[in-house]
mmCIF file of C-alpha atoms in Angstrom:
data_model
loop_
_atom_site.group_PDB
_atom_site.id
_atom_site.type_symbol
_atom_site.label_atom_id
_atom_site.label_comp_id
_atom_site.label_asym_id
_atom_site.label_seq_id
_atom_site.Cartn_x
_atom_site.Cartn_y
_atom_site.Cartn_z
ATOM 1 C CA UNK J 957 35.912 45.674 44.912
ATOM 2 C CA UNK J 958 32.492 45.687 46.141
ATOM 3 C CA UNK J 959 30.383 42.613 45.933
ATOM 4 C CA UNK J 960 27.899 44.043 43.175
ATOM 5 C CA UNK J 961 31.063 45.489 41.210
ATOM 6 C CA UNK J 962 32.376 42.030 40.863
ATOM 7 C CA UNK J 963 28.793 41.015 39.861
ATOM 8 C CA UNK J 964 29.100 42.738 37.096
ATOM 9 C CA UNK J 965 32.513 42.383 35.819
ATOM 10 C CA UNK J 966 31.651 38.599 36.220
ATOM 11 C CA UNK J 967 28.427 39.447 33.885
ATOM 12 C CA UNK J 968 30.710 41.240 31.367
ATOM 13 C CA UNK J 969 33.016 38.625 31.436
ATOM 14 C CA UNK J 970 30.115 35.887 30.257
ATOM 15 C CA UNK J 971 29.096 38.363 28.030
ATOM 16 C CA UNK J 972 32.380 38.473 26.321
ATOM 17 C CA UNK J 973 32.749 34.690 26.214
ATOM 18 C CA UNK J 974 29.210 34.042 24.856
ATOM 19 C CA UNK J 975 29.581 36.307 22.184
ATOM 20 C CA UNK J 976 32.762 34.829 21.102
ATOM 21 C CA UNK J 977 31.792 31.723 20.764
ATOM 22 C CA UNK J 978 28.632 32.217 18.766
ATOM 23 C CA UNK J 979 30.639 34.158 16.181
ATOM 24 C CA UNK J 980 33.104 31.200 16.197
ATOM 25 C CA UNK J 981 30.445 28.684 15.447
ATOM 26 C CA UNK J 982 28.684 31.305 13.029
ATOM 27 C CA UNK J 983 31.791 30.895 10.557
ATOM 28 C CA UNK J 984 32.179 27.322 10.730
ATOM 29 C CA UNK J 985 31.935 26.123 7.314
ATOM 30 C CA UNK J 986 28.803 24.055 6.599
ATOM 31 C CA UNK J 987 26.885 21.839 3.956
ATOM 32 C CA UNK J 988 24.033 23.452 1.804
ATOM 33 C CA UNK J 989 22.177 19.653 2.356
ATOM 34 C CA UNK J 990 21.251 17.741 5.429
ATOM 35 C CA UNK J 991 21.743 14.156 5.146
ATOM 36 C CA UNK J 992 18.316 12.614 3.657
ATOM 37 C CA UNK J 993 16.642 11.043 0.047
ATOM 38 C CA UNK J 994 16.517 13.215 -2.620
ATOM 39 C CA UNK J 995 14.320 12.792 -5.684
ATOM 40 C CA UNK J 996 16.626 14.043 -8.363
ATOM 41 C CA UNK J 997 20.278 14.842 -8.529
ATOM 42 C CA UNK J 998 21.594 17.750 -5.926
ATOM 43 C CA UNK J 999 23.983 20.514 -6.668
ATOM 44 C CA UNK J 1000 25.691 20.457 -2.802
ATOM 45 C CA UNK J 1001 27.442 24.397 -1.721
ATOM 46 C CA UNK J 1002 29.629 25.055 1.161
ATOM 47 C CA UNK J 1003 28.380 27.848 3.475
ATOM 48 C CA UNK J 1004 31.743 29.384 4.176
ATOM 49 C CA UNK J 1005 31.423 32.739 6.164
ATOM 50 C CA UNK J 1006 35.036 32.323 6.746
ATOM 51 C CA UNK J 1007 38.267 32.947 5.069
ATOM 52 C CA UNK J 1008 40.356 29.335 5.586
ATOM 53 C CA UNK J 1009 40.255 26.956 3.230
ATOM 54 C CA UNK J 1010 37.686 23.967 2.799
ATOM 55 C CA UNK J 1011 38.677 20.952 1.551
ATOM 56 C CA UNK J 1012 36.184 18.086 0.311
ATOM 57 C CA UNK J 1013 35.844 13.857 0.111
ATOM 58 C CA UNK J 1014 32.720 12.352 -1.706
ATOM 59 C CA UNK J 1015 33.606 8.907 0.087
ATOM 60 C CA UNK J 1016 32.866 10.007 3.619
ATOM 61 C CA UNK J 1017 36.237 10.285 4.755
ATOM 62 C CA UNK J 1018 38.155 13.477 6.373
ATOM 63 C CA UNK J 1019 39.728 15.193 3.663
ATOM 64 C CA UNK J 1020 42.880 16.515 4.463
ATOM 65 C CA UNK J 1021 44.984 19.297 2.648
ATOM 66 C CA UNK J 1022 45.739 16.907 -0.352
ATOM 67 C CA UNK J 1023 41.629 16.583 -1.137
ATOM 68 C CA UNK J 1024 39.913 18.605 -3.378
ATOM 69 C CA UNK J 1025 39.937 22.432 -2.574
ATOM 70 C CA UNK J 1026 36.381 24.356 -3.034
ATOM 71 C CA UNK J 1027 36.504 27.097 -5.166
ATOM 72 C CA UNK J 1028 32.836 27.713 -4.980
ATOM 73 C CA UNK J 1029 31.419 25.568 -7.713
ATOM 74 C CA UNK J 1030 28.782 23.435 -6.173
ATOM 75 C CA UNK J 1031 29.341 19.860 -5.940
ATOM 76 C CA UNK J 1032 27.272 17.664 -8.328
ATOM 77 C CA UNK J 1033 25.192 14.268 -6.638
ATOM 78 C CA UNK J 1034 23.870 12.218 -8.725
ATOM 79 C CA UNK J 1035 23.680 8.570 -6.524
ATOM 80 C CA UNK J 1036 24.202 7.719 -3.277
ATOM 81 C CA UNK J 1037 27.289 9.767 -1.833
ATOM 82 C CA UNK J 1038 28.549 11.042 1.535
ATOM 83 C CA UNK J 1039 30.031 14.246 1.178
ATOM 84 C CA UNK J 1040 32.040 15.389 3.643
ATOM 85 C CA UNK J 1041 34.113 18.719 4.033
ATOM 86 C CA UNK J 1042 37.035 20.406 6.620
ATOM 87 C CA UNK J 1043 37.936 23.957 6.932
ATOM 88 C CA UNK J 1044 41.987 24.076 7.871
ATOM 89 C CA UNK J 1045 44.043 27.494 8.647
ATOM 90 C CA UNK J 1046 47.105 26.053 7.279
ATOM 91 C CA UNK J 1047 47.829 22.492 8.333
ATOM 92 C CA UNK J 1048 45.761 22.998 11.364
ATOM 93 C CA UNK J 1049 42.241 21.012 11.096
ATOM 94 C CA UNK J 1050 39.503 23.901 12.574
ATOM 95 C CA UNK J 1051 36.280 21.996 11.440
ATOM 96 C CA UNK J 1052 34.299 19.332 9.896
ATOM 97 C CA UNK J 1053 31.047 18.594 8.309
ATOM 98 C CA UNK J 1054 28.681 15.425 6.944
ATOM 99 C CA UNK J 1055 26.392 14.949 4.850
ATOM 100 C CA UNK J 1056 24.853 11.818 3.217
ATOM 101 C CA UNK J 1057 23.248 12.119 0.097
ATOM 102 C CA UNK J 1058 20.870 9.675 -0.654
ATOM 103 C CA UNK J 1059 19.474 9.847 -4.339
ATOM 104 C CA UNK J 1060 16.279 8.067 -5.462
ATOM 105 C CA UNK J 1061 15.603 5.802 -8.305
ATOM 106 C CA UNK J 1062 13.261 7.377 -10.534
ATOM 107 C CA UNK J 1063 9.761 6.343 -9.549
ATOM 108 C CA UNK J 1064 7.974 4.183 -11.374
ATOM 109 C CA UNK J 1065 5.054 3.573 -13.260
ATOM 110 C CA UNK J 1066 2.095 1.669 -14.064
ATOM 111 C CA UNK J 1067 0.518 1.749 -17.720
ATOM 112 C CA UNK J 1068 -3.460 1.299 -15.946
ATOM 113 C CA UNK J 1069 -4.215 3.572 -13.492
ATOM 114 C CA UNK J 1070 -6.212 2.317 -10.193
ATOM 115 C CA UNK J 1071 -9.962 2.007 -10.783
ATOM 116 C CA UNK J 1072 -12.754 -0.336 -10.953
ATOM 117 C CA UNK J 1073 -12.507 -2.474 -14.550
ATOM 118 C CA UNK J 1074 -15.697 -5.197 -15.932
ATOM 119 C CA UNK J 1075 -12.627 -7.713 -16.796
ATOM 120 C CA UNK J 1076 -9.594 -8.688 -16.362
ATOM 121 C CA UNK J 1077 -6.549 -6.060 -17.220
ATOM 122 C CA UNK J 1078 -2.646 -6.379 -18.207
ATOM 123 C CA UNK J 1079 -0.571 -3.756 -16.176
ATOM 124 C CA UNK J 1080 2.748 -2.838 -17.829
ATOM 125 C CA UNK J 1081 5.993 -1.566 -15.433
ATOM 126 C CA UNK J 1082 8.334 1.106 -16.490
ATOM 127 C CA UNK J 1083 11.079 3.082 -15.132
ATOM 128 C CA UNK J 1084 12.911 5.742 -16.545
ATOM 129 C CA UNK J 1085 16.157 4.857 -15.132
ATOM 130 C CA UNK J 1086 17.154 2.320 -17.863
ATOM 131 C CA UNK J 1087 19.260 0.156 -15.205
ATOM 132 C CA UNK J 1088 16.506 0.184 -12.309
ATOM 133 C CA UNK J 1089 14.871 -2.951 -11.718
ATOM 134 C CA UNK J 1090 11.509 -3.121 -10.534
ATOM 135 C CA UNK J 1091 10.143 -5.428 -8.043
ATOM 136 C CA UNK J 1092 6.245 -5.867 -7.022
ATOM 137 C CA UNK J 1093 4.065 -7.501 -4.600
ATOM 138 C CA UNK J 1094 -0.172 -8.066 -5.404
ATOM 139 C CA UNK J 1095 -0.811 -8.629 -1.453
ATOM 140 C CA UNK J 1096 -0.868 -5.291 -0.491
ATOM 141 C CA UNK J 1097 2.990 -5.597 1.291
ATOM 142 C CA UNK J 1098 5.387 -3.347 0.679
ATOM 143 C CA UNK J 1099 7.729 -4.432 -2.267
ATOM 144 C CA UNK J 1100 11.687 -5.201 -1.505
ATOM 145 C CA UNK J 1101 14.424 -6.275 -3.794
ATOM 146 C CA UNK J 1102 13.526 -9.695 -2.392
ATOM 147 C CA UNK J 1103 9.421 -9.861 -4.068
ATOM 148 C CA UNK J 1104 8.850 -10.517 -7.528
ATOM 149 C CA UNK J 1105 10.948 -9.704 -10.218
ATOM 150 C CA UNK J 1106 9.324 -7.470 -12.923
ATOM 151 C CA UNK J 1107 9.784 -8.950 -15.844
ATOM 152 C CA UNK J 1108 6.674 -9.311 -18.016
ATOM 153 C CA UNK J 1109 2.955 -7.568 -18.021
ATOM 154 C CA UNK J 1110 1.243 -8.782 -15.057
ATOM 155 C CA UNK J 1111 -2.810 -9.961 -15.673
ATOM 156 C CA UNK J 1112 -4.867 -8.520 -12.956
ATOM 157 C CA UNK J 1113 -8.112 -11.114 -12.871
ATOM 158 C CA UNK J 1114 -9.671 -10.385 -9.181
ATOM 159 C CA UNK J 1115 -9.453 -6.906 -7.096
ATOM 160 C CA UNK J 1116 -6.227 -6.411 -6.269
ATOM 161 C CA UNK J 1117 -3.749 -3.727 -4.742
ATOM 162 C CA UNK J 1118 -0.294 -3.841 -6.535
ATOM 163 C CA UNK J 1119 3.157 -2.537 -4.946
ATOM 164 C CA UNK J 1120 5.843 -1.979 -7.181
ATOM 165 C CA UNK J 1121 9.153 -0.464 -6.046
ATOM 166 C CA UNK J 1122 12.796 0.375 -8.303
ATOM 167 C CA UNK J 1123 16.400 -0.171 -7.548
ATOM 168 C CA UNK J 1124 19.268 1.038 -9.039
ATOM 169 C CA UNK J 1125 22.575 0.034 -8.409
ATOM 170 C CA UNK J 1126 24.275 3.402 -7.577
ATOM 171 C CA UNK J 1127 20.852 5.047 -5.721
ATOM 172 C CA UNK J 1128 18.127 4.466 -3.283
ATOM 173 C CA UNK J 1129 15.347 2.354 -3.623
ATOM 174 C CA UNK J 1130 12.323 4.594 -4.869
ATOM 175 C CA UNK J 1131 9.127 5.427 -3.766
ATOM 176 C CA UNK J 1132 6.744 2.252 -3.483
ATOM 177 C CA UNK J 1133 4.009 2.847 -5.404
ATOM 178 C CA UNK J 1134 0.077 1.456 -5.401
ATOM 179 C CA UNK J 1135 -2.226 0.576 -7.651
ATOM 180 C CA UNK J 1136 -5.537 -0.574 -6.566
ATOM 181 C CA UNK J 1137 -7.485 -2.077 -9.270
ATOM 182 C CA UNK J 1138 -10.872 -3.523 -8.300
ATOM 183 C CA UNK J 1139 -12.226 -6.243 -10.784
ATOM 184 C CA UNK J 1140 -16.010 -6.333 -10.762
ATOM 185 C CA UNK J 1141 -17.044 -9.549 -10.008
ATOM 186 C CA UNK J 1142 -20.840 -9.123 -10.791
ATOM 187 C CA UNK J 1143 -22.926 -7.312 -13.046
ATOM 188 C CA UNK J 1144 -25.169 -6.167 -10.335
ATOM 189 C CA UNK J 1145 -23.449 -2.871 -8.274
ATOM 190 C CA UNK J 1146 -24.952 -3.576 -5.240
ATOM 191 C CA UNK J 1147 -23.524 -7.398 -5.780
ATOM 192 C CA UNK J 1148 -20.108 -6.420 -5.827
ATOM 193 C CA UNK J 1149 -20.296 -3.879 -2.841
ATOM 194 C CA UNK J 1150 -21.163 -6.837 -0.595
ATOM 195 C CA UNK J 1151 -18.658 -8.989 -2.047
ATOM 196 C CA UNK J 1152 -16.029 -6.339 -1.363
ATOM 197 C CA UNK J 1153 -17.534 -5.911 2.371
ATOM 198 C CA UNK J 1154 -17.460 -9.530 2.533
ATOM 199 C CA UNK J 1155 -13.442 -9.901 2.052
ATOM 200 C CA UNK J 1156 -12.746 -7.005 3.932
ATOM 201 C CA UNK J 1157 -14.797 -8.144 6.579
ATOM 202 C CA UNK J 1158 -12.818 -11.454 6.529
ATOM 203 C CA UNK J 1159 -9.420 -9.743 5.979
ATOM 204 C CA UNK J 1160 -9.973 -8.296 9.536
ATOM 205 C CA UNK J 1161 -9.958 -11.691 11.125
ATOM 206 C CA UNK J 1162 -7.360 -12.726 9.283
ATOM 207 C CA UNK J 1163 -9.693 -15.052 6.832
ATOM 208 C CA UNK J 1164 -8.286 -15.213 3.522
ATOM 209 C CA UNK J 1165 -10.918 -13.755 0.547
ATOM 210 C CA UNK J 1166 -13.567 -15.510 -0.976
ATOM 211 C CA UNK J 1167 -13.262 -16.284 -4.549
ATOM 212 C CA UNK J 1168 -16.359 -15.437 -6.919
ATOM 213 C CA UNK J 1169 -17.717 -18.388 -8.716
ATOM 214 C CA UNK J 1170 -20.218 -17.654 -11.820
ATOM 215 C CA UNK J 1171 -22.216 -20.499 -11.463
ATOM 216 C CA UNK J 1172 -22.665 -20.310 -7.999
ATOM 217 C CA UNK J 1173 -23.642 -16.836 -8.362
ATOM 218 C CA UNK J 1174 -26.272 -17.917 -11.039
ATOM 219 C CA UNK J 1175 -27.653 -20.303 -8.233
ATOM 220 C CA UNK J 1176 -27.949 -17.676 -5.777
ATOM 221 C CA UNK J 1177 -30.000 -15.627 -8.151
ATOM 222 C CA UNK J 1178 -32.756 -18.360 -8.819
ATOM 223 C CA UNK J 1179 -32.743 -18.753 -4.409
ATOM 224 C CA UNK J 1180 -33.184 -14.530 -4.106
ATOM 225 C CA UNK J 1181 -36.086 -14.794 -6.604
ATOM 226 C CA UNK J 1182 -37.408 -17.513 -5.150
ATOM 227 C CA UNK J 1183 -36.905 -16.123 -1.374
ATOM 228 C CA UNK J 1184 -38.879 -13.548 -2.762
ATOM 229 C CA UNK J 1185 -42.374 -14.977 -2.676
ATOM 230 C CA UNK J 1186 -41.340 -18.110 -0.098
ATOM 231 C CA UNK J 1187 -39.394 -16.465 2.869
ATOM 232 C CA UNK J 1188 -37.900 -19.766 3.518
ATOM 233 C CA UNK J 1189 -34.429 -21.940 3.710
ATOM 234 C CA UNK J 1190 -36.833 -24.470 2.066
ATOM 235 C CA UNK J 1191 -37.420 -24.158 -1.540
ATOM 236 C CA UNK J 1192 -41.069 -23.329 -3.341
ATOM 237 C CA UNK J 1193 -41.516 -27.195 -3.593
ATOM 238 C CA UNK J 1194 -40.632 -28.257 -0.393
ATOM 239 C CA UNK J 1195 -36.608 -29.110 -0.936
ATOM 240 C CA UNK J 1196 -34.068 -27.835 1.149
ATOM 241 C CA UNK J 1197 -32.188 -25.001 -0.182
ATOM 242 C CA UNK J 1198 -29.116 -26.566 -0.880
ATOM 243 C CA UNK J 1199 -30.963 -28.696 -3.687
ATOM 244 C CA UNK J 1200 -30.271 -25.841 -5.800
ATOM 245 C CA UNK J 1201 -26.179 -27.007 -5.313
ATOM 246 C CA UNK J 1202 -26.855 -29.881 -6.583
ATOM 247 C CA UNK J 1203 -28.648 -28.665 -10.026
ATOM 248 C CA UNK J 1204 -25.532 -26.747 -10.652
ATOM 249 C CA UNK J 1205 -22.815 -29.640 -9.633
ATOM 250 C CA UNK J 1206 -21.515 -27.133 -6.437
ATOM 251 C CA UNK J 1207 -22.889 -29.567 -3.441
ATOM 252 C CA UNK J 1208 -20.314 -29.726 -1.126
ATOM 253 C CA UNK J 1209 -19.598 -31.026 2.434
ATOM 254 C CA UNK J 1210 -19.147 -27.063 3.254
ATOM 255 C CA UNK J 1211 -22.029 -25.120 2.271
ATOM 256 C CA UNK J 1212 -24.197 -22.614 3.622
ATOM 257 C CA UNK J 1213 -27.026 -19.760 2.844
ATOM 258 C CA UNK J 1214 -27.725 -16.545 4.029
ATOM 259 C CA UNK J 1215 -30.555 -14.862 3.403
ATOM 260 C CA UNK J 1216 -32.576 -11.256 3.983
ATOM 261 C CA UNK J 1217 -34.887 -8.655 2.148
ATOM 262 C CA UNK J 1218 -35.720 -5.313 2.268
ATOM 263 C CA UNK J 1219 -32.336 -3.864 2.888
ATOM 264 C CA UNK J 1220 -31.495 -1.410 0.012
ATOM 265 C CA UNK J 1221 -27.580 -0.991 0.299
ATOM 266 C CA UNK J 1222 -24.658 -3.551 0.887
ATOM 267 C CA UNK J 1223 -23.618 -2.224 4.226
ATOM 268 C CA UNK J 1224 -27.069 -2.014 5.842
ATOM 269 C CA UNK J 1225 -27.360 -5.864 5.047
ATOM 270 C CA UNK J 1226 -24.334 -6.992 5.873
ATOM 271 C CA UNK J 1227 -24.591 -4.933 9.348
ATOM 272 C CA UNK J 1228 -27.539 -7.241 9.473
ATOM 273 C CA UNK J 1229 -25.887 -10.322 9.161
ATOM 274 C CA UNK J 1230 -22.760 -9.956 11.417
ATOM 275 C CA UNK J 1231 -24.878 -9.390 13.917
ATOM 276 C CA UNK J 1232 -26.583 -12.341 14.477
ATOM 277 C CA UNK J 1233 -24.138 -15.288 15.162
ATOM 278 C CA UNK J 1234 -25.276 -17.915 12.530
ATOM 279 C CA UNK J 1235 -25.138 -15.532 9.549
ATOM 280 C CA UNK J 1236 -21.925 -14.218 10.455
ATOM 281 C CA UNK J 1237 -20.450 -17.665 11.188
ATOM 282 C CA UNK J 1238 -21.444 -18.413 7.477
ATOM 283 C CA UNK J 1239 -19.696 -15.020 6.245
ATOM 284 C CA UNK J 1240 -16.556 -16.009 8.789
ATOM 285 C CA UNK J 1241 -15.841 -19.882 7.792
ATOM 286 C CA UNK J 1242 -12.377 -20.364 6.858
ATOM 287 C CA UNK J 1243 -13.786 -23.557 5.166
ATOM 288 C CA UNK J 1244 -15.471 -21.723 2.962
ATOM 289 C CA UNK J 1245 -13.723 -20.981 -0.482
ATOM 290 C CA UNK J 1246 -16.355 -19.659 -2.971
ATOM 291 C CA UNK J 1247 -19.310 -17.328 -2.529
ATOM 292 C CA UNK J 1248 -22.244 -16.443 -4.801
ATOM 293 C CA UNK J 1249 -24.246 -13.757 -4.645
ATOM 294 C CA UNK J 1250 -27.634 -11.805 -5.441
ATOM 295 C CA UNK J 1251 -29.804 -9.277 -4.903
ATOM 296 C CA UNK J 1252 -33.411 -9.129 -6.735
ATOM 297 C CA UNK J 1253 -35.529 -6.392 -6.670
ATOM 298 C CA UNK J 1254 -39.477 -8.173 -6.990
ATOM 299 C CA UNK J 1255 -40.755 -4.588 -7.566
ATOM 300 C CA UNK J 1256 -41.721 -4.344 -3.548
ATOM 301 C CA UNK J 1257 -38.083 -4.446 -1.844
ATOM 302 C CA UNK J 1258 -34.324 -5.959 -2.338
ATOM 303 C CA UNK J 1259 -34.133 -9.604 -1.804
ATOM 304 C CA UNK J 1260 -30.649 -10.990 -0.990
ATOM 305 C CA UNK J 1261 -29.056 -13.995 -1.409
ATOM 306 C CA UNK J 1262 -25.462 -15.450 -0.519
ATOM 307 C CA UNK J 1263 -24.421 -18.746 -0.776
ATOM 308 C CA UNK J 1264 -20.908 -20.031 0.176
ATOM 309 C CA UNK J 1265 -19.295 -23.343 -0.393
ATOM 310 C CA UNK J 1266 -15.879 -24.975 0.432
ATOM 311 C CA UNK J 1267 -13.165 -26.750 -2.114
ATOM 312 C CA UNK J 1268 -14.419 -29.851 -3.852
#
């Protein structure tokens, strides 16, 4: 035989091989699912382009002969399960698929949907898997069975995002949900923009928020008006600023002032602040607890006032 004759009878000979095995994998038997969640509960087929037999488990282990045969009716999954199945030409094991079946909880839900609210709100939990039990966080972390237990309405007072996440006994966790609900603070729209720049600025360096304080707030509106015709840290009869503390019963050994005009949005005078170092050392304190805030309009320009102060 010449050297390109056995060339090709080598060729042929591949040929045959590769094609032999592809139509032996091509009748394996196989699983209609891949192993993953599921939201609801899955009707699971065998893809059988063979003639032996295929015998199923739901517990994950290898059927044999003795396990249930499938006749073609699909295989109903309605919590977590590991279906597993084996094709066999009579005793003789030819094949074997897996499959795990994870099924969710039903998600749940929260009676208020996120938004901005003038007071404080009552969020409700449901779930309508009656033996789910839900579990929440209101730091913005994701929600385990190890958080809080839902077990009562839940008051929402200050901005907050809320996780909330259902197990079941027989099924997979759910999908966490969130809910952010922002609480405004102040009257004044501008006011509460800064304030939310403010904790968000703070959350970056790992500063806890700022809590709002009404009378502080009511100081720092009598400072912006004032600021507004005396461009000063010193008050329109010669007093230092912090005088004002003391009219309202808020003087404490932390306490600070930041003031500006002109800007007309929250961001442009906050990008003002943080970048000067004594402003944004006021706005970055982790001494500092409370923080009031204003912004009067004098009919010329924006005049803004914050004032911070630490616990009692």
């Amino acid at each position: 035989m010449t050297k390109k004759a056995a060339a090709a009878a080598a060729f042929a000979a591949a040929m045959i091989f590769t094609t032999t095995s592809v139509s032996a994998k091509n009748t394996e038997p196989s699983l209609s699912h891949e192993s993953g969640f599921y939201g609801s509960t899955q009707y699971v087929t065998i893809i059988n382009k063979g003639t032996n037999d295929i015998y199923y488990t739901t517990d994950g282990s290898l059927p044999d002969t003795d396990a249930e045969l499938f006749t073609g009716v699909p295989i109903i999954v309605s919590e977590n399960t590991v279906v597993r199945i084996a094709s066999y030409s009579d005793d003789t094991l030819l094949s074997t698929d897996k499959a795990t079946i994870n099924i969710r909880t039903a998600t749940p839900k929260a009676s208020v949907d996120s938004g901005t609210y003038t007071s404080e709100i009552k969020v409700k939990l449901s779930c309508a898997d009656p033996s789910a039990v839900i579990y929440y966080t209101t730091d913005g972390t994701s929600p385990t069975d190890k958080s809080t237990k839902y077990t009562e309405e839940i008051t929402i007072s200050k901005t907050t995002t809320l996780k909330f996440v259902a197990y079941s006994p027989n099924n997979s966790k759910s999908v966490v949900i969130t809910r952010k609900y922002t609480i405004q603070e102040f009257k004044n729209k501008l006011c509460q923009e800064l304030f939310e720049l403010v904790n968000e600025t703070r959350a970056e360096y790992g500063l806890k928020p700022l809590k709002a304080l009404p009378k502080l707030t009511k100081a720092a509106e009598i400072r912006a008006k004032e600021y507004s015709y005396c461009r000063s840290h010193y008050r329109p009869d010669g007093t230092k600023w912090d005088t004002i503390l003391t009219e309202y019963g808020l003087k404490r050994n932390v306490r600070a002032e930041n003031l500006a005009y002109y800007y007309t949005s929250a961001k442009a005078v906050m990008k003002c602040w943080m970048s000067d170092p004594y402003h944004r050392g006021n706005i970055l304190n982790p001494k500092t607890e409370y923080i009031g805030i204003s912004c009067y309009n004098n009919g010329v320009c924006n005049n803004w006032c914050q004032l911070f102060i630490g616990r009692e």
